[in-house]
Coordinates of C-alpha atoms and ligand atoms in Angstrom, one line a residue:
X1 CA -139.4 11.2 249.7
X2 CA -138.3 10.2 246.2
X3 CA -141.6 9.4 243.8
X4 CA -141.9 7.8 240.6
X5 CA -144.0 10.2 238.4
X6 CA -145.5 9.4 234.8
X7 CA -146.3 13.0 233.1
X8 CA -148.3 12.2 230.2
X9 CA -147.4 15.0 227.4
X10 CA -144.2 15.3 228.6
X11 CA -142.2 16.6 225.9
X12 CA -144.7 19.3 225.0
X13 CA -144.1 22.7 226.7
X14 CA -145.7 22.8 229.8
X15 CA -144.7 19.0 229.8
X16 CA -140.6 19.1 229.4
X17 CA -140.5 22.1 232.1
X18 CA -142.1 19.4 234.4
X19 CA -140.0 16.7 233.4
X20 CA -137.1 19.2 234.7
X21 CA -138.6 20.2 237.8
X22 CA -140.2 17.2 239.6
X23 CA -136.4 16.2 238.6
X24 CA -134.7 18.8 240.2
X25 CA -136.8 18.1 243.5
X26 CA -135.0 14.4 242.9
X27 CA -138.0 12.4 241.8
X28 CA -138.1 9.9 239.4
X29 CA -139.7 10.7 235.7
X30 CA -141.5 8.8 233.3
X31 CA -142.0 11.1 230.0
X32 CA -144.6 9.9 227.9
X33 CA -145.7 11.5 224.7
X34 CA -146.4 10.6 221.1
X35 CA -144.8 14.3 219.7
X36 CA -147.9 15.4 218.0
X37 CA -147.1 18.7 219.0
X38 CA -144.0 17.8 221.5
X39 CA -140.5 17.4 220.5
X40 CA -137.8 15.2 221.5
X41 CA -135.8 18.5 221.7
X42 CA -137.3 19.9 224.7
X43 CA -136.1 16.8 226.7
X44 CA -133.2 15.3 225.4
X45 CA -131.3 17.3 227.9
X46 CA -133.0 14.9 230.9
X47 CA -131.8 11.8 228.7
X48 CA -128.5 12.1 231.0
X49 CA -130.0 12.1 234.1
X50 CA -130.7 8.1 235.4
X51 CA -133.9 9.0 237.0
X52 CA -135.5 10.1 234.0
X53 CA -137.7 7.6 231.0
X54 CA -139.1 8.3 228.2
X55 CA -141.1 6.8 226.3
X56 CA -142.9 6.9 222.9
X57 CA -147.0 6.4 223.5
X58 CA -150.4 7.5 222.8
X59 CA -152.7 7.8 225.9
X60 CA -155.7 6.5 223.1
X61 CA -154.0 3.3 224.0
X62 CA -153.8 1.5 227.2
X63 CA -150.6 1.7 229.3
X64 CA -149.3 0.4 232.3
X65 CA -146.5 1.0 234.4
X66 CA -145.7 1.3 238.4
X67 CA -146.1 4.9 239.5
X68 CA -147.0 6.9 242.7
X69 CA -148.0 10.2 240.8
X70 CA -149.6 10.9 237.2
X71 CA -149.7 14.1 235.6
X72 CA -152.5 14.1 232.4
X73 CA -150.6 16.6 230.4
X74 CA -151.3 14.7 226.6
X75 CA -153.4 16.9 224.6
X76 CA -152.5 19.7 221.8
X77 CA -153.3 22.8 223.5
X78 CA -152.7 25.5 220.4
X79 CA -156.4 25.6 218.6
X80 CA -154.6 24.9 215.1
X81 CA -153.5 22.3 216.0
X82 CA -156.4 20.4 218.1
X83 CA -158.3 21.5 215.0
X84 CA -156.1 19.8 212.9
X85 CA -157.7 16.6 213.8
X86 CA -161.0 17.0 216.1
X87 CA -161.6 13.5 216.7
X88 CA -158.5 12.7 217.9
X89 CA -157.9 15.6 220.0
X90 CA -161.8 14.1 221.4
X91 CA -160.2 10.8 221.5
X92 CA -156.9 12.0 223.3
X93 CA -159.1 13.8 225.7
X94 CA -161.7 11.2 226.9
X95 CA -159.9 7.7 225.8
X96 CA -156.4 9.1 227.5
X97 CA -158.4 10.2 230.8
X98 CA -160.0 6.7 230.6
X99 CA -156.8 5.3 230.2
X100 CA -154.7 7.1 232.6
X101 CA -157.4 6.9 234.9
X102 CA -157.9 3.1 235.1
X103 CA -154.1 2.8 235.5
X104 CA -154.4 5.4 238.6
X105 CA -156.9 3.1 240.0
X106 CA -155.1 -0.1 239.0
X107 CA -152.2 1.2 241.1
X108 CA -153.7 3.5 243.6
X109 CA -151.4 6.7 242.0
X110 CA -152.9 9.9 242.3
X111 CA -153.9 11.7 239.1
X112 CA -153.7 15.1 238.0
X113 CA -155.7 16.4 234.9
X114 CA -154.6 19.7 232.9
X115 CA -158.3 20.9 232.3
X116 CA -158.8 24.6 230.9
X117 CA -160.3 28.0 230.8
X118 CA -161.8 26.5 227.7
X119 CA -164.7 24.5 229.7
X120 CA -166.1 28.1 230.1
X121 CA -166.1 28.1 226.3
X122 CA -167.3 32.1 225.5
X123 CA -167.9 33.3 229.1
X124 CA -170.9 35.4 230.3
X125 CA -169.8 35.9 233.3
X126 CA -166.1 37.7 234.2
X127 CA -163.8 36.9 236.0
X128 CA -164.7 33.2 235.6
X129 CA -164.9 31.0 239.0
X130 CA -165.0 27.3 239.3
X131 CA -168.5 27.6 239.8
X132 CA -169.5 28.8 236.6
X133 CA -170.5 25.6 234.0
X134 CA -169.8 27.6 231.0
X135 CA -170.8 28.5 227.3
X136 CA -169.6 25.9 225.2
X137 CA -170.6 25.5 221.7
X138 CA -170.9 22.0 221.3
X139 CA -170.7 21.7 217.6
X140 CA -168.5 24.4 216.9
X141 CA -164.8 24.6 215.7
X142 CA -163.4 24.3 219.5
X143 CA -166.0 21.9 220.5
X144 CA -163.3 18.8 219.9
X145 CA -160.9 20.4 222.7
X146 CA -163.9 22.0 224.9
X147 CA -166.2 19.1 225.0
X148 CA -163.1 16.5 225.4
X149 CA -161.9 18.5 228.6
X150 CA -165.3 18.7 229.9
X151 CA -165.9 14.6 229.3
X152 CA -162.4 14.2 231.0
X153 CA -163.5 16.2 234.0
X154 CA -166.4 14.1 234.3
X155 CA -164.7 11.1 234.0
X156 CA -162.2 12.3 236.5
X157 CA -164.7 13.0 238.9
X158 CA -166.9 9.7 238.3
X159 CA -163.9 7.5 239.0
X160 CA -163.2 9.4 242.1
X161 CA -167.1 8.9 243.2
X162 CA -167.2 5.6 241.8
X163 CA -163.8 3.6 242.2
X164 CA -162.4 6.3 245.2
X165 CA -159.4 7.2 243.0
X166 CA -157.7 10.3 243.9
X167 CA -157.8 12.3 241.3
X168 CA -156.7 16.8 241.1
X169 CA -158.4 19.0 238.4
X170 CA -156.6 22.3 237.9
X171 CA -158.2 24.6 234.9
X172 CA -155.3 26.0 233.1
X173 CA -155.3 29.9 232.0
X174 CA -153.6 30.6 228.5
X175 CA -149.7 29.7 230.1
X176 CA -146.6 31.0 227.8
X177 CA -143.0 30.9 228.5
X178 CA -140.0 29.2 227.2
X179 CA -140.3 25.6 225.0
X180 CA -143.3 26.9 223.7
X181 CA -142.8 25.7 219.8
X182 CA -142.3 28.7 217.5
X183 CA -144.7 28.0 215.1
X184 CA -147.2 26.6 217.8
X185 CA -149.6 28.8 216.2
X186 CA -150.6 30.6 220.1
X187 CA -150.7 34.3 220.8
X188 CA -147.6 34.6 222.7
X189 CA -145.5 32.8 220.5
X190 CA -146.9 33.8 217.3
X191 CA -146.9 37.8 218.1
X192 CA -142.8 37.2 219.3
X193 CA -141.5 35.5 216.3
X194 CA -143.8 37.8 214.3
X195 CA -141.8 40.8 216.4
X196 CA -138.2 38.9 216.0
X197 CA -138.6 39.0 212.1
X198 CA -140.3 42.4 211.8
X199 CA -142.9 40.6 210.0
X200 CA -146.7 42.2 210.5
X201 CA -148.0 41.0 213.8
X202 CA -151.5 39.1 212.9
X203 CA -154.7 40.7 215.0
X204 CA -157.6 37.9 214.9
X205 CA -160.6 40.4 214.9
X206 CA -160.4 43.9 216.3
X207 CA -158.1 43.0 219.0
X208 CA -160.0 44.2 221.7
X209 CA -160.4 40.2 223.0
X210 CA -158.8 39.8 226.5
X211 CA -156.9 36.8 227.7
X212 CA -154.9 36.7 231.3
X213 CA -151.1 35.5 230.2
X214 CA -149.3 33.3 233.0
X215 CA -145.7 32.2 233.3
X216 CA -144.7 29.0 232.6
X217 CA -142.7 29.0 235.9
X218 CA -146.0 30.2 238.2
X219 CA -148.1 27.8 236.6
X220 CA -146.0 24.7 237.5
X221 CA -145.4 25.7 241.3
X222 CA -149.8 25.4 240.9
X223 CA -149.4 22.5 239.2
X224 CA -147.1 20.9 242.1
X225 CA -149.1 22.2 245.4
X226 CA -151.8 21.0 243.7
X227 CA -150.5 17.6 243.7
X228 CA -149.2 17.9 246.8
X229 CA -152.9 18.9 248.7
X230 CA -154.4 15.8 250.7
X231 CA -156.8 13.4 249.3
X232 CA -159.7 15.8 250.3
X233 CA -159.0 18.4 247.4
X234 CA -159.6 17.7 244.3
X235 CA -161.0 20.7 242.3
X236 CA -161.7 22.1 240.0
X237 CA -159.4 24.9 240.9
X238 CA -158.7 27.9 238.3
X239 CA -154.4 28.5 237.9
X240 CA -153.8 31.7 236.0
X241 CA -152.4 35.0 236.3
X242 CA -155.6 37.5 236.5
X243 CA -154.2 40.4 234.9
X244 CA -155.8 41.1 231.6
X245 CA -155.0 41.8 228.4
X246 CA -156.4 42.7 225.1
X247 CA -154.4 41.2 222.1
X248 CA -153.7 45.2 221.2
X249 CA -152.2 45.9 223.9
X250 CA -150.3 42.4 224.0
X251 CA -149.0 43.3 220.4
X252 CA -147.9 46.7 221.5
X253 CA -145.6 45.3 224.8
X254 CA -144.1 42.4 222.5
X255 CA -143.6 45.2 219.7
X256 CA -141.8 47.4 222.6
X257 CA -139.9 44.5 224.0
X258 CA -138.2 43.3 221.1
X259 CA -138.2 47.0 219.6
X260 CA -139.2 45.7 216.5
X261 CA -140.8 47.6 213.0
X262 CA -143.5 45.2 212.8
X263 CA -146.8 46.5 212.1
X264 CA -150.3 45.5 212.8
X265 CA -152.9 43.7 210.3
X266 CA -156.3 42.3 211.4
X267 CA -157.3 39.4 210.2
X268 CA -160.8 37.5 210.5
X269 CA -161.4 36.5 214.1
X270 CA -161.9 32.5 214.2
X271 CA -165.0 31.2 215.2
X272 CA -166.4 31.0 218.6
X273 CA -163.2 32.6 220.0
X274 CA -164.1 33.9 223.2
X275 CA -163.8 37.6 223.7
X276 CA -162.7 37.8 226.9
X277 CA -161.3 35.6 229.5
X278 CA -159.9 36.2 233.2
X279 CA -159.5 33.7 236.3
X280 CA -160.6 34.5 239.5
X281 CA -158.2 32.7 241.5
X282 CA -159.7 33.3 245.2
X283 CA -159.4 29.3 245.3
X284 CA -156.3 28.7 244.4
X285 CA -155.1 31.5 246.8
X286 CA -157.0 30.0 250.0
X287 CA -156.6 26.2 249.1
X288 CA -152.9 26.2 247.8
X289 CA -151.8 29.5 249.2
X290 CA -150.7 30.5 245.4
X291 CA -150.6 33.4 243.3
X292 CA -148.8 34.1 240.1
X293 CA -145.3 36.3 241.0
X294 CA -144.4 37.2 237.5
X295 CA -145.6 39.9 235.7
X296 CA -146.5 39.9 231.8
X297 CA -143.3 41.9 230.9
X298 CA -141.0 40.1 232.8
X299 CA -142.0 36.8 231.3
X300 CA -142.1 37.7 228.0
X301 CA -138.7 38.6 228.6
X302 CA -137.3 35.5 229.5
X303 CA -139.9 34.1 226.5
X304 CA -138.2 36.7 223.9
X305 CA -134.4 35.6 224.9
X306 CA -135.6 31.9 224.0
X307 CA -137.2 32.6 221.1
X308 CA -134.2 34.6 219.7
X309 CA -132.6 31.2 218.7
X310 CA -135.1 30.5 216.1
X311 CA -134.3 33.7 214.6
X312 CA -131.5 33.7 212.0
Ligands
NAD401 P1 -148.3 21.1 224.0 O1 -149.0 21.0 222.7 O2 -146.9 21.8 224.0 O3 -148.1 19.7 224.8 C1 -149.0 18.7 224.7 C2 -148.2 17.4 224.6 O4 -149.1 16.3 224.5 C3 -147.3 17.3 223.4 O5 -146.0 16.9 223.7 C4 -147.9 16.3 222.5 O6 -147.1 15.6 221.6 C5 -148.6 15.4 223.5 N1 -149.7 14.6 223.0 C6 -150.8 15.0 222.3 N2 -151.6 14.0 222.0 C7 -151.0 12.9 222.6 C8 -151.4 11.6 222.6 N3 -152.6 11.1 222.0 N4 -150.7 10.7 223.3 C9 -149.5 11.1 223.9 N5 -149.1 12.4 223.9 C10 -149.9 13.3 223.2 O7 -149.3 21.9 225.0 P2 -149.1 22.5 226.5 O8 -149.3 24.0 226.4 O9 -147.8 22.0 227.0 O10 -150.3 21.9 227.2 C11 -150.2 20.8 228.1 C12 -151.6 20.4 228.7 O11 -152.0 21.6 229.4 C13 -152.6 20.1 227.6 O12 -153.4 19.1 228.2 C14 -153.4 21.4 227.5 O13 -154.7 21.1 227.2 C15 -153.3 21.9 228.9 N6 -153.5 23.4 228.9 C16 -152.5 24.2 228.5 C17 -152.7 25.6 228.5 C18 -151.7 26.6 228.1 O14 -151.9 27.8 228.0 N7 -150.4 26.2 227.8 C19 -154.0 26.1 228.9 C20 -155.0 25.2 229.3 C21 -154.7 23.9 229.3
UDP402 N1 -154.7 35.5 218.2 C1 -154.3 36.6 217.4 N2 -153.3 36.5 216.6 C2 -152.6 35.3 216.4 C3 -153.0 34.2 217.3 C4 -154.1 34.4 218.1 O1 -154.9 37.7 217.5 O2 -151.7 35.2 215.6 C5 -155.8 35.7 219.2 C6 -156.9 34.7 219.2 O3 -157.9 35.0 218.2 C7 -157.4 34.7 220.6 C8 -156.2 35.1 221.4 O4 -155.2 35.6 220.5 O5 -158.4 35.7 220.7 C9 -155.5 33.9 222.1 O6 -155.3 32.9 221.2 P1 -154.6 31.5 221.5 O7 -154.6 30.7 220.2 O8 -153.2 31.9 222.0 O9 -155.3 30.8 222.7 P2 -156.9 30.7 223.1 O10 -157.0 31.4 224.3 O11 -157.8 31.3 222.0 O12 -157.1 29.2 223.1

């Protein structure tokens, strides 16, 4: 059945791939984004297509509109750039979720939030399950992003207590892939333009933190099963690929990849960046019968071949 679907965030990178899939399974899209960090670029391609909107808006403000499905996507996800302006990224997080979730109830849509391996903030305990409340600084430098996913999962669950709305938390795993921006300021894309250019590939720290890299393509089949459960589930549930990296041995694959000169330098780790970081999925698997299929070197790949355009 043909649904009208608002995706918040929709021109960002996780956001336009969306746009183009819930399209290609013939639903109708709403784009809506303010391009803070998304660009018109990544979804101008769609413009053609009669089933697709999009619209210029900030989820700080109210918004309404006629939809059967929302997908919360509106946030900056790279940690320069939530830092770049803490309270709004608090503000985007908890006044969007209000938003977005008052329209939900308004209209009786079901809601999707793009929560985050961030709500575990520096993890004791590895792999990290949904269980686990986490170890989050609360006045530290990733506080603004932490804390304002952790109020939006509380406000997602309160409405659903409180005014029945039918809402779907997924926690997000560091995703990658292709629309990423190039000077997003993430591993994946910094390391691969670093590589590209044969310029040194910047280490934060010793480079012996661990992260679990997903494809962009994995993480959006999650995204739509999810959406697609009954009004029973509604999460949290972890979507990321479990492998594990260190950012040594991610440097060294993107360095053999793109058979680039680029050398290492270590830089200052940032603050409160968490030294390791690994989803245990077993939910995900039983609940939405998913599992990432593609490996880190096949996806960073496909990510190298788009990021080759940038590249004079
Ligand atoms: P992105 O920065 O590419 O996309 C975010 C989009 O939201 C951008 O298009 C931006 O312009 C838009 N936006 C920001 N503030 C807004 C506002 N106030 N009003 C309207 N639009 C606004 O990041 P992404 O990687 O595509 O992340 C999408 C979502 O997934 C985010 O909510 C992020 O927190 C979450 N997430 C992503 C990852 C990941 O690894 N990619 C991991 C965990 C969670
Ligand atoms: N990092 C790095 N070099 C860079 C960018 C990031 O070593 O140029 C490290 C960063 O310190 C962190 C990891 O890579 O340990 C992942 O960083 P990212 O910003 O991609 O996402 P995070 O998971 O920290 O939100």
């Amino acid at each position: 059945m043909k649904k009208r679907i608002l995706i918040t965030g929709g021109a960002g990178f996780l956001g336009s791939q969306l746009c183009e899939k819930l399209l290609n399974e013939n639903h109708e899209v709403i784009c809506l984004d303010n391009y803070f960090t998304g660009q018109k670029e990544n979804i101008t391609h769609l413009l053609k297509n009669p089933y697709f909107e999009l619209i210029r808006h900030d989820v700080t403000m109210p918004f309404f509109i006629e939809v059967d499905e929302i997908y919360n996507l509106a946030c900056p996800a790279s940690p320069i750039h939530y830092q770049y302006n803490p309270i709004k990224t608090i503000k985007t997080s908890v006044m969007g979720a209000i938003n977005m979730l008052g329209l939900a109830k308004r209209i009786k849509a079901k809601i999707l939030q793009a929560s985050t391996s961030e709500v575990y903030g520096d993890p004791e305990v590895h792999p990290q399950t949904e269980s686990y409340w986490g170890n989050v600084n609360p006045i530290g430098e990733r506080s603004c992003y932490d804390e304002g996913k952790r109020c939006a999962e509380s406000l997602f669950v309160n409405y659903h207590k409180q005014n029945d709305v039918k809402i779907k938390i997924i926690r997000i795993f560091n995703t990658y892939g292709p629309k990423m921006h190039p000077n997003d300021g993430r591993v994946v894309s910094n390391f691969i333009m670093q590589a590209l250019q044969n310029k040194d590939i910047t280490i934060f720290g010793n480079g012996t933190q661990t992260r679990s890299f997903c494809y962009v393509d994995d993480l959006l089949d999650g995204l739509v099963r999810m959406m697609g459960t009954d009004d029973s589930v509604i999460g949290p549930i972890n979507m990321g690929n479990p492998n594990e990296f260190s950012m040594n041995e991610l440097a060294s694959l993107v360095i053999k990849l793109t058979d680039s000169k680029s050398k290492l330098i270590y830089l200052p780790l940032p603050s409160d960046d968490p030294l390791q970081r690994k989803p245990d999925i077993a939910k995900a698997k039983e609940i939405l019968d998913w599992e990432p299929k593609i490996d880190l070197e096949e996806g960073l790949k496909e990510t190298i071949k788009y990021f080759k355009k940038f590249v004079i």
